[in-house]
Short mmCIF file of N, CA, C and O and ligand atoms in Angstrom, two decimals:
data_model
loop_
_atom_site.label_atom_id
_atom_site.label_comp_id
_atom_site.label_asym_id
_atom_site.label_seq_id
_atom_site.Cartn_x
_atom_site.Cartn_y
_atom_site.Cartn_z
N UNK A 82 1.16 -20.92 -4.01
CA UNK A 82 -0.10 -20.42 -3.45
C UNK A 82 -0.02 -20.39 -1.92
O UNK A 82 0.67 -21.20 -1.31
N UNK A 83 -0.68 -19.53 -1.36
CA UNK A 83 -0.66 -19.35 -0.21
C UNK A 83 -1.29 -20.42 0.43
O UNK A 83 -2.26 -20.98 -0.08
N UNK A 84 -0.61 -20.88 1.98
CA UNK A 84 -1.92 -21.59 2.60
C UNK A 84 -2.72 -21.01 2.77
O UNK A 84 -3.75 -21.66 2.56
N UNK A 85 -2.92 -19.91 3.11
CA UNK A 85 -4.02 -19.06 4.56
C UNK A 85 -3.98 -19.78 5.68
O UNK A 85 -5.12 -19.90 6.12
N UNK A 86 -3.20 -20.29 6.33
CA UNK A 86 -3.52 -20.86 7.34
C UNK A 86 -4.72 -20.26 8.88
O UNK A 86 -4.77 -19.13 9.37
N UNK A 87 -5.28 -21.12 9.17
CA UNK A 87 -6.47 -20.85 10.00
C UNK A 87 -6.80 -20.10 11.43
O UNK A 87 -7.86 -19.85 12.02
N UNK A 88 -5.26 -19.82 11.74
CA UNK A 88 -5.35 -19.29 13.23
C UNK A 88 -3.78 -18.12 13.45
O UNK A 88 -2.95 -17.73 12.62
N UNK A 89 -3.89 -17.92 14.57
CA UNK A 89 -2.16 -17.59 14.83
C UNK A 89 -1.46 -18.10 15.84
O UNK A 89 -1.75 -18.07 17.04
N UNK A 90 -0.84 -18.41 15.49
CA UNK A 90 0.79 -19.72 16.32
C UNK A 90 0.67 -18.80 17.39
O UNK A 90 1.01 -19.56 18.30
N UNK A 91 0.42 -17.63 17.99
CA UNK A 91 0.72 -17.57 19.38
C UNK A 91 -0.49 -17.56 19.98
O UNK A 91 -0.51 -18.51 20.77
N UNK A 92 -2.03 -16.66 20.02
CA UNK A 92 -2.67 -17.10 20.72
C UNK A 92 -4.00 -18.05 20.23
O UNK A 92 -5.04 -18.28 20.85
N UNK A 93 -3.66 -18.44 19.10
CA UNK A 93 -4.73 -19.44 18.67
C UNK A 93 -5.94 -18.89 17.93
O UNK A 93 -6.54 -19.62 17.14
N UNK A 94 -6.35 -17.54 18.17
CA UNK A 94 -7.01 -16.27 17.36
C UNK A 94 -7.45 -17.04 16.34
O UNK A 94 -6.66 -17.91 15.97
N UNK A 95 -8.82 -16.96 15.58
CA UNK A 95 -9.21 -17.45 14.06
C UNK A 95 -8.62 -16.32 13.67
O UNK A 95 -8.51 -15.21 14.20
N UNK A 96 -8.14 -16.95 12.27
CA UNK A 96 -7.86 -16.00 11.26
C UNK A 96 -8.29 -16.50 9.93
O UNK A 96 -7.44 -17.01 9.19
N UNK A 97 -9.21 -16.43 9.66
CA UNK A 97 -9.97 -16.93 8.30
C UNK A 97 -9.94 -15.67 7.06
O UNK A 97 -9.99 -14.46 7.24
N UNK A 98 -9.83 -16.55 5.54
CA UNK A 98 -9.22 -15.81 4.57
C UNK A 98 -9.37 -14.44 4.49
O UNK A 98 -8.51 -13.63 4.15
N UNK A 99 -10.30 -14.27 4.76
CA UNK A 99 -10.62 -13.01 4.65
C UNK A 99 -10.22 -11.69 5.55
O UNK A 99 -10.45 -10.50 5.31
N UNK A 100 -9.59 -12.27 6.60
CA UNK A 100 -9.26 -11.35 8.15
C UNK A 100 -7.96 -10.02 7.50
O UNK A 100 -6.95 -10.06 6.81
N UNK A 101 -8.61 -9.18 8.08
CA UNK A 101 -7.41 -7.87 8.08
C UNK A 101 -6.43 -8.48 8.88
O UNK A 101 -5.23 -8.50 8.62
N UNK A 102 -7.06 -9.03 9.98
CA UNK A 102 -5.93 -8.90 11.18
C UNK A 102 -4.91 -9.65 11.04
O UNK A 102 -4.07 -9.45 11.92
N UNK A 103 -4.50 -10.76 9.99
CA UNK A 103 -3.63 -11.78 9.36
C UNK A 103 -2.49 -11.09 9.60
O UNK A 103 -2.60 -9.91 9.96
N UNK A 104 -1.13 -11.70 9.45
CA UNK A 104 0.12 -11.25 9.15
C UNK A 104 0.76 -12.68 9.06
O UNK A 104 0.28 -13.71 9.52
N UNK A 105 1.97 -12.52 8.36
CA UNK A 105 2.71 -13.70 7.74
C UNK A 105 4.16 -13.10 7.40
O UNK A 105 4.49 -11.96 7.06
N UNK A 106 5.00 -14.43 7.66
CA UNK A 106 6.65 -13.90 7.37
C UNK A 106 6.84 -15.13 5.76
O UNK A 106 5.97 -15.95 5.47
N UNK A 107 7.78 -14.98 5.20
CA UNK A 107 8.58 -15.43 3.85
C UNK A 107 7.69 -16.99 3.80
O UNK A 107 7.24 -17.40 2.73
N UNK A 108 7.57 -17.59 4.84
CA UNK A 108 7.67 -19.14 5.27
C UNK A 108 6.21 -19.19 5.62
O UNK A 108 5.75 -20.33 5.73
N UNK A 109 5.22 -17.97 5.85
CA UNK A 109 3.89 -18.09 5.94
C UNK A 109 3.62 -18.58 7.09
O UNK A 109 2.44 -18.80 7.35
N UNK A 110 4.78 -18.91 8.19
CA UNK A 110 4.42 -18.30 9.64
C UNK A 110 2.80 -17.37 10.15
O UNK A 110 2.53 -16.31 9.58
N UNK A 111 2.13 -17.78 10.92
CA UNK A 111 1.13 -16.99 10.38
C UNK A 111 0.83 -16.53 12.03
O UNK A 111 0.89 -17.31 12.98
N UNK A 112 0.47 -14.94 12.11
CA UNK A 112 0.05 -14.37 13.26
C UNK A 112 -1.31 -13.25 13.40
O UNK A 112 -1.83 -12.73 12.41
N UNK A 113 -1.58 -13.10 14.25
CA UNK A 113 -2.61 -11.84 14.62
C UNK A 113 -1.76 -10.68 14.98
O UNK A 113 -0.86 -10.50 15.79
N UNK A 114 -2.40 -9.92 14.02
CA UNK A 114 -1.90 -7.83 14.26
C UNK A 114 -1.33 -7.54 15.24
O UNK A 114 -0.31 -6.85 15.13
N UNK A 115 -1.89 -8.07 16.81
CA UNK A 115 -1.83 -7.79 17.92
C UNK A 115 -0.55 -8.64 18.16
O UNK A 115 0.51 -8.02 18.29
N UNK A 116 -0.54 -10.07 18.24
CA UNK A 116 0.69 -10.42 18.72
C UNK A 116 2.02 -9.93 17.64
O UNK A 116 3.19 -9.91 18.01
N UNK A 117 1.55 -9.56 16.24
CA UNK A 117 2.91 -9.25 15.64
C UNK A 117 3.16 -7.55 16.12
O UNK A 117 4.31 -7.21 15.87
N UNK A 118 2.56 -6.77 16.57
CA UNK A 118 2.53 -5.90 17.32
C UNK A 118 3.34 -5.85 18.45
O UNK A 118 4.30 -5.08 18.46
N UNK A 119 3.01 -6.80 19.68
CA UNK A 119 2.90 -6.38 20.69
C UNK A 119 3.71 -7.60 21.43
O UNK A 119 4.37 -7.39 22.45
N UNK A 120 3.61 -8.82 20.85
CA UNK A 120 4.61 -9.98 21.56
C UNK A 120 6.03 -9.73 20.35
O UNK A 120 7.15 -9.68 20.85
N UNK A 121 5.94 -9.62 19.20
CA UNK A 121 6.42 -10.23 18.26
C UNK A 121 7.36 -8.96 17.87
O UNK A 121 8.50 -9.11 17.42
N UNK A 122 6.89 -8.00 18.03
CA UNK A 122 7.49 -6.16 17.24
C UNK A 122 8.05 -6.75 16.34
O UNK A 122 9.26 -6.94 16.18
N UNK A 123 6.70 -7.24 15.40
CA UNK A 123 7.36 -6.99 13.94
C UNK A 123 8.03 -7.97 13.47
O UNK A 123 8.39 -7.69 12.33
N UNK A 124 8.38 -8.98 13.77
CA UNK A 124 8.94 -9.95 13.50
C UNK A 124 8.60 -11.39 14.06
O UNK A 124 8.15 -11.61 15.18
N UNK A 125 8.89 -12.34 13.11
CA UNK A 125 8.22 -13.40 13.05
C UNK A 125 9.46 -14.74 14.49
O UNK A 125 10.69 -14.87 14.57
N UNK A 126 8.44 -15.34 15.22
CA UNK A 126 8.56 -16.01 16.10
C UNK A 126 9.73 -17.23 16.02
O UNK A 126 10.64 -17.53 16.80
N UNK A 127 9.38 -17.69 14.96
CA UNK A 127 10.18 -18.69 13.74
C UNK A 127 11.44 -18.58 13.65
O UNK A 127 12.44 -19.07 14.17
N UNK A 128 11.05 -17.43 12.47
CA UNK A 128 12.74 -17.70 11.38
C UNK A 128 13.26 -16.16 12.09
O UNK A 128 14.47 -15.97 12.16
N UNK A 129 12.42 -15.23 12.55
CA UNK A 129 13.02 -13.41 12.64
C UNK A 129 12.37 -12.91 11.47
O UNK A 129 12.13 -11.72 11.69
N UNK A 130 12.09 -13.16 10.64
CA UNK A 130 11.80 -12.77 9.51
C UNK A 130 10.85 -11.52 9.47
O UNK A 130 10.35 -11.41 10.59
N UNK A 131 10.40 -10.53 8.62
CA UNK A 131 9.58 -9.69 9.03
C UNK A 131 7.97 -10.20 8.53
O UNK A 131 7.55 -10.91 7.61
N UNK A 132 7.27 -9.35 9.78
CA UNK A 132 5.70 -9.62 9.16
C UNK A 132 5.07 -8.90 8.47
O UNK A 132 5.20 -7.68 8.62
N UNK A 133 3.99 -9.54 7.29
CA UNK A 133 3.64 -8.25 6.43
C UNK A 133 2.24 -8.99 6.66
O UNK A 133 2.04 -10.10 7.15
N UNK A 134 1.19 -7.89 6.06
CA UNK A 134 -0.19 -8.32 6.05
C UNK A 134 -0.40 -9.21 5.00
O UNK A 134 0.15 -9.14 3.90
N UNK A 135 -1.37 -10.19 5.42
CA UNK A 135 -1.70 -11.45 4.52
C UNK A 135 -2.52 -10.69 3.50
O UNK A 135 -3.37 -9.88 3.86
N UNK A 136 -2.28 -10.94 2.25
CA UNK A 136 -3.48 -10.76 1.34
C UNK A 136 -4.68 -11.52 1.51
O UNK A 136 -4.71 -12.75 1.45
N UNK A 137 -5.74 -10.72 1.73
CA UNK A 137 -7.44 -11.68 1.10
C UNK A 137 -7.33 -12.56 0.12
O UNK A 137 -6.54 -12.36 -0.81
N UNK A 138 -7.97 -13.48 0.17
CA UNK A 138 -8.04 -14.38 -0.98
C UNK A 138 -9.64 -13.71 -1.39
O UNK A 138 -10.29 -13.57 -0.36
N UNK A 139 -10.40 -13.28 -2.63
CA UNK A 139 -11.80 -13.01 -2.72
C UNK A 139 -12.37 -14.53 -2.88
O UNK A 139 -11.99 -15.54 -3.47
N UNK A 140 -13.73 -14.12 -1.88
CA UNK A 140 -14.50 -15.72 -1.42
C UNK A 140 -14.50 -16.35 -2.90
O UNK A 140 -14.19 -17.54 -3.00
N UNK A 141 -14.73 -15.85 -3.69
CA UNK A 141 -15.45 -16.94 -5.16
C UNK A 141 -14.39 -17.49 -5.38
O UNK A 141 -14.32 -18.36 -6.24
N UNK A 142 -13.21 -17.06 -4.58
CA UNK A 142 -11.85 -18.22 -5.28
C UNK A 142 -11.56 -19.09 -4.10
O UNK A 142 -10.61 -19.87 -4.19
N UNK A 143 -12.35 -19.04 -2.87
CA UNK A 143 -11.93 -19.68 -1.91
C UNK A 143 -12.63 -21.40 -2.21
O UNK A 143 -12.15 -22.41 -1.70
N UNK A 144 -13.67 -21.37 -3.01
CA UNK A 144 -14.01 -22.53 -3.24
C UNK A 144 -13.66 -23.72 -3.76
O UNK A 144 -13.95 -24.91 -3.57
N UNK A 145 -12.79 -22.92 -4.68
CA UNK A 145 -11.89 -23.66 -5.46
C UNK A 145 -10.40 -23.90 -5.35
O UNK A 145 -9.71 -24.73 -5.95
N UNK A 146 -9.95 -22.70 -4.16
CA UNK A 146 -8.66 -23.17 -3.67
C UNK A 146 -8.85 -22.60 -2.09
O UNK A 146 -8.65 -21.54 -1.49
N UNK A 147 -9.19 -23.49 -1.89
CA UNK A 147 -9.60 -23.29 -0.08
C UNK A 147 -8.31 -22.94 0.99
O UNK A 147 -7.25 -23.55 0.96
N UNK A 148 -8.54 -22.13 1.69
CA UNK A 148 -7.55 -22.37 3.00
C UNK A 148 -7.37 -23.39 3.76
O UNK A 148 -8.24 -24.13 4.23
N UNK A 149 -5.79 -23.48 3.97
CA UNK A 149 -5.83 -24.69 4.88
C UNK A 149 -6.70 -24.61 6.28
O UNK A 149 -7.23 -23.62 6.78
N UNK A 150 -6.69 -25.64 6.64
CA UNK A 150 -7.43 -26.07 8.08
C UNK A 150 -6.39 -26.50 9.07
O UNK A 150 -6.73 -26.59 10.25
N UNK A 151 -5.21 -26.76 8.74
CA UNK A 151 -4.52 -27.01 9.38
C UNK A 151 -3.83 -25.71 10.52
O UNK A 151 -3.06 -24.82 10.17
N UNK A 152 -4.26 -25.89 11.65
CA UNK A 152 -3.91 -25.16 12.91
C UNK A 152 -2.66 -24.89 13.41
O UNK A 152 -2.62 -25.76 14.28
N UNK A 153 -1.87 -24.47 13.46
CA UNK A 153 -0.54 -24.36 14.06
C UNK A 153 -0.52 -23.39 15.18
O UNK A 153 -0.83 -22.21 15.34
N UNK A 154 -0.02 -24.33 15.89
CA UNK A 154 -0.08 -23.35 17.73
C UNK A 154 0.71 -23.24 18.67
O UNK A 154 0.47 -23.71 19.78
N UNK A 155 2.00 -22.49 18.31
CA UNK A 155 3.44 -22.39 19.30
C UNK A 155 3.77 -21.54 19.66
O UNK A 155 4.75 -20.85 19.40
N UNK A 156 2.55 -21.39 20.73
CA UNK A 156 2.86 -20.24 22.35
C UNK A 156 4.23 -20.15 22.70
O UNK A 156 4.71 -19.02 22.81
N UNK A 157 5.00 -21.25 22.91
CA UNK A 157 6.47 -21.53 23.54
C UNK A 157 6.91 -20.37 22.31
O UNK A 157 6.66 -19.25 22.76
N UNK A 158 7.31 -20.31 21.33
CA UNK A 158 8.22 -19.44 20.50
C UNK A 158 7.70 -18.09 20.48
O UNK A 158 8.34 -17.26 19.83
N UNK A 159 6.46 -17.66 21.20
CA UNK A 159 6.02 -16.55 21.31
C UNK A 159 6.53 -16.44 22.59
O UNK A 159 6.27 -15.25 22.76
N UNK A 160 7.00 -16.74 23.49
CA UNK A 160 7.24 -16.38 24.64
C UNK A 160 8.26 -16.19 24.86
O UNK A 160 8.56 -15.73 25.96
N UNK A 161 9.31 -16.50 23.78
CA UNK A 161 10.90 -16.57 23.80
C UNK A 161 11.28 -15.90 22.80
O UNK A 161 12.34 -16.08 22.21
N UNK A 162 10.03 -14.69 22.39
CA UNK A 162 10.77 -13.82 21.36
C UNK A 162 10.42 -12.96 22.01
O UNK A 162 11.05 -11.96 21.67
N UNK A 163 9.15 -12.56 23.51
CA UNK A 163 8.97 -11.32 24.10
C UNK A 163 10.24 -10.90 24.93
O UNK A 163 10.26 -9.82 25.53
ZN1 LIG B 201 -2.22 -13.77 18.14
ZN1 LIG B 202 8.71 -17.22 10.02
#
């Protein structure tokens, strides 16, 4: 199962389950549209891996398998992949 994790590792952006703007590599690395765009072209900060759009979780299942809360926030590896 997916985490959903809550933000994106480069600029800290919410990204809650439901967000278009999500993207994620193999490892669920997790980013905003814009930085996998525009810092990242397409590839993940991490491993290289490529980014694809996160699936929605639909809310009536978020209750019962919630997104993590756990934040992950590593500007440094966004800055050394521009
Ligand atoms: Zn971002
Ligand atoms: Zn990754």
């Amino acid at each position: 199962m997916l985490q959903l994790r809550p933000g994106c590792e480069c600029c800290d952006r919410d990204l809650p389950p439901h967000s278009q703007e999500a993207v994620i590599c193999s490892f669920e690395c997790t980013f905003c549209r814009s930085c996998a765009a525009t810092v990242l072209k397409g590839r993940c900060a991490n491993c290289g891996g490529e980014l694809v759009a996160r699936p929605r979780r639909p809310i009536e299942k978020l209750e019962k398998f919630p997104a993590s809360t756990q934040r992950i926030h590593k500007p440094d590896g966004c800055r050394a992949a521009a």
